[in-house]
Tab-separated table of C-alpha atoms in Angstrom:
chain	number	residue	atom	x	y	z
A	1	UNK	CA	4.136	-61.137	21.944
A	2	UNK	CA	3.184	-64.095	19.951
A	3	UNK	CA	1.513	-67.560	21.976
A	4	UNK	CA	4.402	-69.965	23.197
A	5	UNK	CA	4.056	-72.743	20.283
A	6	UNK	CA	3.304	-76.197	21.601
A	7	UNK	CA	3.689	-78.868	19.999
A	8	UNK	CA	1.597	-82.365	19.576
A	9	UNK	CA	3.722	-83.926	22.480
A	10	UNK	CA	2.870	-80.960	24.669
A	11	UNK	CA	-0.700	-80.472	23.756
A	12	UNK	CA	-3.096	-78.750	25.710
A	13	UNK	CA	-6.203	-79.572	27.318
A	14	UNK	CA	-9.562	-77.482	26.448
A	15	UNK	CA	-9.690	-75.642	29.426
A	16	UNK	CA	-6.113	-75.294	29.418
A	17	UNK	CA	-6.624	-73.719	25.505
A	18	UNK	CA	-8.937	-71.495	26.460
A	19	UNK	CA	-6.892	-70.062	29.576
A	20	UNK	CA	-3.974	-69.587	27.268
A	21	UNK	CA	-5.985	-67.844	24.935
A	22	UNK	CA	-7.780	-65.658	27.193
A	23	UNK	CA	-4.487	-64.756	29.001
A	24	UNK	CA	-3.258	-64.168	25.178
A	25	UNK	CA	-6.082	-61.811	24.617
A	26	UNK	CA	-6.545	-59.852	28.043
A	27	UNK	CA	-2.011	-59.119	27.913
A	28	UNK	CA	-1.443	-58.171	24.638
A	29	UNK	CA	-2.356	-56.244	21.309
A	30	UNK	CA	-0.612	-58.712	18.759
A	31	UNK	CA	-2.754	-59.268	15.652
A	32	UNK	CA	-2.253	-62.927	14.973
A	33	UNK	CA	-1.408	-65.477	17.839
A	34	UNK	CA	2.029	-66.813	16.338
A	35	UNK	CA	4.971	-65.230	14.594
A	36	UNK	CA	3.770	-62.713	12.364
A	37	UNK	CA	6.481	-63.572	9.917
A	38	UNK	CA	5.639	-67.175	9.480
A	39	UNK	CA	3.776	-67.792	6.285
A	40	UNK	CA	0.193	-69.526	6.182
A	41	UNK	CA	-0.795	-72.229	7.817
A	42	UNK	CA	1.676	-73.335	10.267
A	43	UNK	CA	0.666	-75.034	13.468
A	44	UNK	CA	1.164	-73.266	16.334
A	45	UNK	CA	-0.799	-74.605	18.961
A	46	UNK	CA	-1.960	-78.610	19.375
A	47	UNK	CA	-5.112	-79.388	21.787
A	48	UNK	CA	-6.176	-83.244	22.498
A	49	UNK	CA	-9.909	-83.379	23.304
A	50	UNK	CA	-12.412	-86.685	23.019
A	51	UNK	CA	-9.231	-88.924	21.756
A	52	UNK	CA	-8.499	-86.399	19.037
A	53	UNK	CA	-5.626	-83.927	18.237
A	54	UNK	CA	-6.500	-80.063	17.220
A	55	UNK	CA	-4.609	-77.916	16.219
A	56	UNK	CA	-4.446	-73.820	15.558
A	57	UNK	CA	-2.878	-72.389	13.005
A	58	UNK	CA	0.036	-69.238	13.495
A	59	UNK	CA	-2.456	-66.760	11.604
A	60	UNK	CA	-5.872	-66.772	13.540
A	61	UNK	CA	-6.636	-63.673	14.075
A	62	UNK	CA	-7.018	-62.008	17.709
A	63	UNK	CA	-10.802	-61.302	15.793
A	64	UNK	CA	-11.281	-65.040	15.622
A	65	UNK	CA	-10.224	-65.318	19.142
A	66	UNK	CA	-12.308	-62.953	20.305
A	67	UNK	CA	-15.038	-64.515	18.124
A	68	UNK	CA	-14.089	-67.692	20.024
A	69	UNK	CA	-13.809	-66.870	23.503
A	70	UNK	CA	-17.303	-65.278	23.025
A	71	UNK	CA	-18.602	-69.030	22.393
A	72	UNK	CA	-16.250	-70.091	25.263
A	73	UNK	CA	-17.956	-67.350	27.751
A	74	UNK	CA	-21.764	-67.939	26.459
A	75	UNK	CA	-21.427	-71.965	26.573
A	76	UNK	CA	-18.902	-72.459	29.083
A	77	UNK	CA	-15.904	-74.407	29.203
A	78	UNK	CA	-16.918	-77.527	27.147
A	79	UNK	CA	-18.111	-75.902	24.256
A	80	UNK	CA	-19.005	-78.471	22.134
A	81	UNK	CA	-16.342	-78.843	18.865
A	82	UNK	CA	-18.121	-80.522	16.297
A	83	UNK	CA	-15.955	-81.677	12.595
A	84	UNK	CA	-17.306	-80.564	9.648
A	85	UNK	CA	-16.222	-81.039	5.820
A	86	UNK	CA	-13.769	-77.567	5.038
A	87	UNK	CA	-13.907	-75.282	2.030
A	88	UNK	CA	-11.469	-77.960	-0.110
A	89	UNK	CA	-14.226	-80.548	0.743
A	90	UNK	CA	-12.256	-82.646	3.768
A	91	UNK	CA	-13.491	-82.963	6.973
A	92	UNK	CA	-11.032	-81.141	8.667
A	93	UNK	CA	-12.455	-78.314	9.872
A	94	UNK	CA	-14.453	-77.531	13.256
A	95	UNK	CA	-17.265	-75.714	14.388
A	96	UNK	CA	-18.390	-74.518	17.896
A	97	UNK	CA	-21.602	-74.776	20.148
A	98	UNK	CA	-25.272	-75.945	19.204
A	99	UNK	CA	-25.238	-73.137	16.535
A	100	UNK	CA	-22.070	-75.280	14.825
A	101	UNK	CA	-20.453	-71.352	14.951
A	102	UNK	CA	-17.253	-70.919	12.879
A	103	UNK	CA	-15.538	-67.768	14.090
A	104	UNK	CA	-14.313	-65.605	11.211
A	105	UNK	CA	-10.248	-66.380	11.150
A	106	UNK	CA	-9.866	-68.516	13.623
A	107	UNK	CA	-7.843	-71.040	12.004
A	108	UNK	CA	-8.721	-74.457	14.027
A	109	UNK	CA	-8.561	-78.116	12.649
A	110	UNK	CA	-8.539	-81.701	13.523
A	111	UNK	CA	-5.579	-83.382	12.803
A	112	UNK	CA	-5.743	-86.554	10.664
């Protein structure tokens, strides 16, 4: 079963994002956090943290979240998220920890 989707007037906390996605992880099998059948890069779930709005995308990967929570379990709870410039040269993207980690498909991005 895919994550609820919430939306940027609902958005979640960082330790409430990181429950939901460990909940997501530990219940289920499903390869990709939102609907399967939606195409791309459709926002699924919106996080505020530091005055900013994230967001993750419907096809991140339950790799990437696994890759993820790994970060979330070695640094703790307020992993640092850091904005960096993406492959199409915007700074959009963002990476986790002092390492600056970047999960393999986990889609996650700052909002502008």
């Amino acid at each position: 079963m895919p994550l609820p989707k919430i939306g940027r007037d609902s958005a979640l906390t960082k330790s409430e994002f990181h429950q939901l996605l460990f909940d997501w992880w530990m219940s289920g099998r499903d390869t990709v956090v939102g609907d399967p059948e939606q195409q791309g890069r459709t926002p699924w779930i919106f996080v505020e943290d530091m005055g900013l709005l994230f967001k993750l995308n419907s096809d991140t990967r339950r790799e990437g979240v696994g890759g993820y929570l790994g970060l979330v379990e070695k640094f703790g709870d307020t992993l640092d998220w850091n904005i960096t410039v993406s492959q199409r040269g915007v700074a959009t993207s963002v990476v986790f920890g002092p390492g600056r980690e970047r999960p393999k498909y986990f889609y996650f991005y700052v909002v502008d």
